[in-house]
Every structure is written in C-alpha cells, then in structure tokens.
C-alpha positions as a Python dict, from the first residue, in 0.01 Angstrom:
ca = {
    (1, 'M'): (0, 0, 0),
    (2, 'T'): (2, -332, 187),
    (3, 'T'): (176, -622, 19),
    (4, 'N'): (-76, -887, -87),
    (5, 'A'): (-81, -1251, -185),
    (6, 'A'): (-18, -1175, -553),
    (7, 'D'): (324, -1037, -459),
    (8, 'Y'): (439, -1383, -347),
    (9, 'T'): (308, -1611, -620),
    (10, 'W'): (667, -1633, -747),
    (11, 'F'): (769, -1849, -453),
    (12, 'E'): (612, -2176, -568),
    (13, 'E'): (711, -2112, -930),
    (14, 'R'): (1078, -2036, -861),
    (15, 'F'): (1145, -2261, -562),
    (16, 'P'): (924, -2568, -612),
    (17, 'D'): (1135, -2804, -401),
    (18, 'L'): (1116, -2575, -97),
    (19, 'A'): (754, -2476, -162),
    (20, 'E'): (637, -2837, -111),
    (21, 'A'): (711, -2823, 263),
    (22, 'Y'): (863, -2539, 464),
    (23, 'C'): (854, -2320, 770),
    (24, 'F'): (961, -1953, 753),
    (25, 'T'): (1011, -1764, 1079),
    (26, 'L'): (1109, -1405, 1153),
    (27, 'V'): (1233, -1313, 1502),
    (28, 'H'): (1297, -954, 1605),
    (29, 'D'): (1625, -827, 1751),
    (30, 'L'): (1804, -1160, 1796),
    (31, 'A'): (2126, -1282, 1640),
    (32, 'P'): (2126, -1626, 1475),
    (33, 'A'): (2349, -1764, 1750),
    (34, 'D'): (2108, -1642, 2018),
    (35, 'L'): (1811, -1795, 1838),
    (36, 'L'): (1990, -2126, 1797),
    (37, 'H'): (2071, -2126, 2169),
    (38, 'R'): (1707, -2063, 2259),
    (39, 'L'): (1608, -2361, 2045),
    (40, 'D'): (1869, -2591, 2204),
    (41, 'G'): (2040, -2632, 1867),
    (42, 'R'): (2392, -2712, 1762),
    (43, 'D'): (2607, -2547, 1495),
    (44, 'E'): (2621, -2680, 1138),
    (45, 'P'): (2832, -2555, 842),
    (46, 'S'): (2717, -2232, 678),
    (47, 'L'): (2556, -2253, 334),
    (48, 'T'): (2501, -2004, 52),
    (49, 'G'): (2169, -2004, -130),
    (50, 'I'): (1845, -2181, -57),
    (51, 'D'): (1910, -2469, -300),
    (52, 'A'): (2213, -2570, -92),
    (53, 'V'): (2003, -2538, 224),
    (54, 'V'): (1728, -2764, 87),
    (55, 'D'): (1982, -3029, -20),
    (56, 'A'): (2155, -3017, 319),
    (57, 'A'): (1827, -3033, 510),
    (58, 'F'): (1715, -3353, 341),
    (59, 'G'): (2066, -3495, 368),
    (60, 'L'): (2067, -3433, 743),
    (61, 'L'): (1726, -3595, 783),
    (62, 'R'): (1852, -3906, 603),
    (63, 'Q'): (2182, -3920, 792),
    (64, 'S'): (2011, -3879, 1129),
    (65, 'D'): (1726, -4122, 1054),
    (66, 'G'): (1484, -3832, 1078),
    (67, 'K'): (1607, -3723, 1421),
    (68, 'R'): (1759, -3383, 1333),
    (69, 'Q'): (1617, -3083, 1148),
    (70, 'L'): (1834, -2823, 972),
    (71, 'L'): (1783, -2455, 1054),
    (72, 'A'): (1912, -2191, 811),
    (73, 'M'): (1935, -1841, 960),
    (74, 'A'): (2028, -1496, 831),
    (75, 'T'): (2013, -1146, 976),
    (76, 'V'): (1783, -922, 770),
    (77, 'G'): (1762, -570, 910),
    (78, 'R'): (1678, -603, 1278),
    (79, 'W'): (1530, -950, 1230),
    (80, 'V'): (1666, -1299, 1197),
    (81, 'L'): (1510, -1507, 921),
    (82, 'L'): (1487, -1878, 1001),
    (83, 'I'): (1407, -2123, 720),
    (84, 'E'): (1330, -2492, 776),
    (85, 'P'): (1291, -2703, 462),
    (86, 'N'): (1039, -2975, 550),
    (87, 'G'): (1030, -2842, 906),
    (88, 'Y'): (775, -2706, 1150),
    (89, 'L'): (958, -2597, 1464),
    (90, 'G'): (865, -2231, 1406),
    (91, 'V'): (493, -2302, 1455),
    (92, 'T'): (538, -2562, 1731),
    (93, 'E'): (414, -2366, 2029),
    (94, 'D'): (586, -2558, 2308),
    (95, 'R'): (917, -2455, 2151),
    (96, 'A'): (830, -2130, 1973),
    (97, 'L'): (651, -1954, 2258),
    (98, 'P'): (936, -1989, 2513),
    (99, 'A'): (1184, -1888, 2243),
    (100, 'S'): (981, -1572, 2175),
    (101, 'A'): (1043, -1431, 2525),
    (102, 'G'): (1125, -1062, 2501),
    (103, 'T'): (1078, -1048, 2125),
    (104, 'R'): (831, -1078, 1836),
    (105, 'W'): (797, -1411, 1655),
    (106, 'I'): (621, -1456, 1320),
    (107, 'S'): (610, -1799, 1158),
    (108, 'H'): (421, -1980, 883),
    (109, 'F'): (435, -2341, 773),
    (110, 'V'): (308, -2575, 500),
    (111, 'N'): (372, -2947, 465),
    (112, 'I'): (349, -3183, 170),
    (113, 'N'): (-5, -3283, 272),
    (114, 'G'): (-128, -2924, 258),
    (115, 'V'): (-145, -2880, 636),
    (116, 'D'): (-58, -2521, 722),
    (117, 'A'): (-26, -2285, 1018),
    (118, 'F'): (53, -1921, 1098),
    (119, 'L'): (178, -1809, 1439),
    (120, 'W'): (233, -1455, 1568),
    (121, 'A'): (373, -1445, 1922),
    (122, 'E'): (516, -1172, 2140),
    (123, 'D'): (705, -1223, 2465),
    (124, 'A'): (591, -1586, 2501),
    (125, 'V'): (224, -1494, 2438),
    (126, 'R'): (36, -1630, 2136),
    (127, 'R'): (-122, -1327, 1971),
    (128, 'L'): (-263, -1511, 1669),
    (129, 'W'): (-272, -1868, 1541),
    (130, 'F'): (-470, -1989, 1241),
    (131, 'E'): (-455, -2212, 936),
    (132, 'P'): (-404, -1993, 628),
    (133, 'M'): (-640, -2210, 422),
    (134, 'F'): (-913, -2164, 688),
    (135, 'P'): (-871, -1812, 829),
    (136, 'D'): (-1222, -1794, 972),
    (137, 'D'): (-1103, -1991, 1275),
    (138, 'R'): (-844, -1795, 1474),
    (139, 'W'): (-703, -1826, 1824),
    (140, 'G'): (-482, -1617, 2047),
    (141, 'A'): (-481, -1309, 2268),
    (142, 'T'): (-569, -1078, 1975),
    (143, 'P'): (-728, -1304, 1711),
    (144, 'D'): (-913, -1025, 1527),
    (145, 'E'): (-654, -745, 1537),
    (146, 'L'): (-535, -818, 1184),
    (147, 'L'): (-870, -914, 1034),
    (148, 'D'): (-899, -613, 801),
    (149, 'V'): (-537, -660, 691),
    (150, 'M'): (-598, -1029, 624),
    (151, 'H'): (-897, -948, 402),
    (152, 'G'): (-689, -697, 208),
    (153, 'I'): (-398, -934, 167),
    (154, 'G'): (-613, -1198, 1),
    (155, 'F'): (-707, -1466, 254),
    (156, 'H'): (-1037, -1632, 162),
    (157, 'F'): (-1311, -1609, 426),
    (158, 'G'): (-1647, -1776, 451),
    (159, 'E'): (-1838, -1755, 125),
    (160, 'D'): (-1560, -1585, -72),
    (161, 'S'): (-1526, -1740, -416),
    (162, 'L'): (-1205, -1941, -432),
    (163, 'E'): (-1067, -1911, -785),
    (164, 'A'): (-717, -2012, -675),
    (165, 'D'): (-560, -2113, -345),
    (166, 'L'): (-336, -1821, -247),
    (167, 'S'): (-316, -1909, 122),
    (168, 'G'): (59, -1974, 108),
    (169, 'P'): (145, -1645, -67),
    (170, 'A'): (-97, -1465, 167),
    (171, 'A'): (92, -1601, 468),
    (172, 'F'): (416, -1455, 331),
    (173, 'A'): (241, -1121, 280),
    (174, 'L'): (102, -1120, 634),
    (175, 'A'): (446, -1198, 775),
    (176, 'E'): (584, -903, 578),
    (177, 'H'): (307, -679, 714),
    (178, 'L'): (400, -773, 1072),
    (179, 'S'): (776, -750, 1029),
    (180, 'G'): (843, -509, 744),
    (181, 'I'): (1074, -774, 596),
    (182, 'A'): (1012, -875, 234),
    (183, 'I'): (1124, -1221, 127),
    (184, 'T'): (1261, -1197, -228),
    (185, 'P'): (1405, -1444, -479),
    (186, 'E'): (1739, -1265, -453),
    (187, 'L'): (1742, -1299, -75),
    (188, 'L'): (1683, -1672, -100),
    (189, 'R'): (1936, -1729, -379),
    (190, 'N'): (2224, -1510, -263),
    (191, 'T'): (2224, -1514, 116),
    (192, 'E'): (2491, -1690, 317),
    (193, 'F'): (2296, -1872, 587),
    (194, 'T'): (2427, -1947, 933),
    (195, 'C'): (2312, -2303, 993),
    (196, 'G'): (2230, -2518, 1291),
    (197, 'S'): (2022, -2820, 1371),
    (198, 'V'): (1780, -2927, 1640),
    (199, 'E'): (1653, -3259, 1760),
    (200, 'V'): (1315, -3351, 1616),
    (201, 'R'): (1074, -3418, 1902),
}
C-alpha cells in the first residue's frame, strides 16, 4: 500500500520549529561530500539530531547576515537526505537541476508564509514541478505521470472538499513514493548529519 498524507501528520506536531519553514531533498547515489561539491558548498561541523541542526541553521543565518544557508546531510540507503531549515535551495531550479546531473532529485519546500513547491528532476531534466497546495497546476517533462498516485496520497484537486490542509504531509508521502525512503521521527532525532553551507543567492 502506498504511503499517504496521514502517515506524515506527525511531522508538524513533533517538530514544530522545523515545520514552519523547511526544504527536504533526496538525491540518489551520491555521497554528502559529492552533493556539497555540486552545490558549491563549504564544510561545517557535523551535528546530531534535527534540533541541533535547526539551532545551527538560524545561528549561521544571523552570523552571516543572512548570506549563508546551512545544509544537513545524511546517507540513507542509496540516497542522501538533505535538510535545510528555513531554506529553499533544493527547489531552486537554477541550482537543483545542474546538481541533479546523472541522478534523481526529489525536493519539497514550505516557508513561513505558506509558499510551497515540489520538484522531481532526473539528469538535469525537470520531470515534475508543482505547488502542493495547488496540485492542479503542474509543469515538467512528465507532469501527469504521478497523477493517480497523487490522488491516492491525499493531495486535494479541483472541487475536492478540503477538511484539512494536508499538502505538507502529502509532499513527504510523494517523496517517499519516488525514493522508497521514509522520513521518521527517529531518523530526524538520532541521525548524525554531515553539515555544510552555501551562499544564499
């Protein structure tokens, strides 16, 4: 059975500071160091647990006058998970698409104003881009390939009744469908993250 939005409602409840603004990216068959190199980043001290990552991310933004963004990376199976508290590099196409050369790139983002985005790219080609809150409008080389999956996961289309906004949890579920990687509370709490930073452009 496909994971659905209900399987990720824990995220906002358990990690409210991160849930306000984040970007989660999964990249296939790359090591964290290789990903950081593709993004023109520099090394930062490793951190254990997402709470430490969130604190460090906002600390770096303050120290750099908003000029550097923290990247927290971990190898999960054959994927590297990249987390950006209050970041958006993973869905920024002029940086994400070149970095996706030769691999699969899956990223979703929400900011404090409720702006959101989902990007699926392969080998520098945008396969799908849409706003999870408004999935009727989709762009990319294969914008409708996942349409049935998206309906099953719990995205709200057209005249669907909207009892609750589950667009954020649905984006996590769609990323899991594409990658096979489940994001869990234990993964976020217990992982030692390899960290780096990039210049905010």
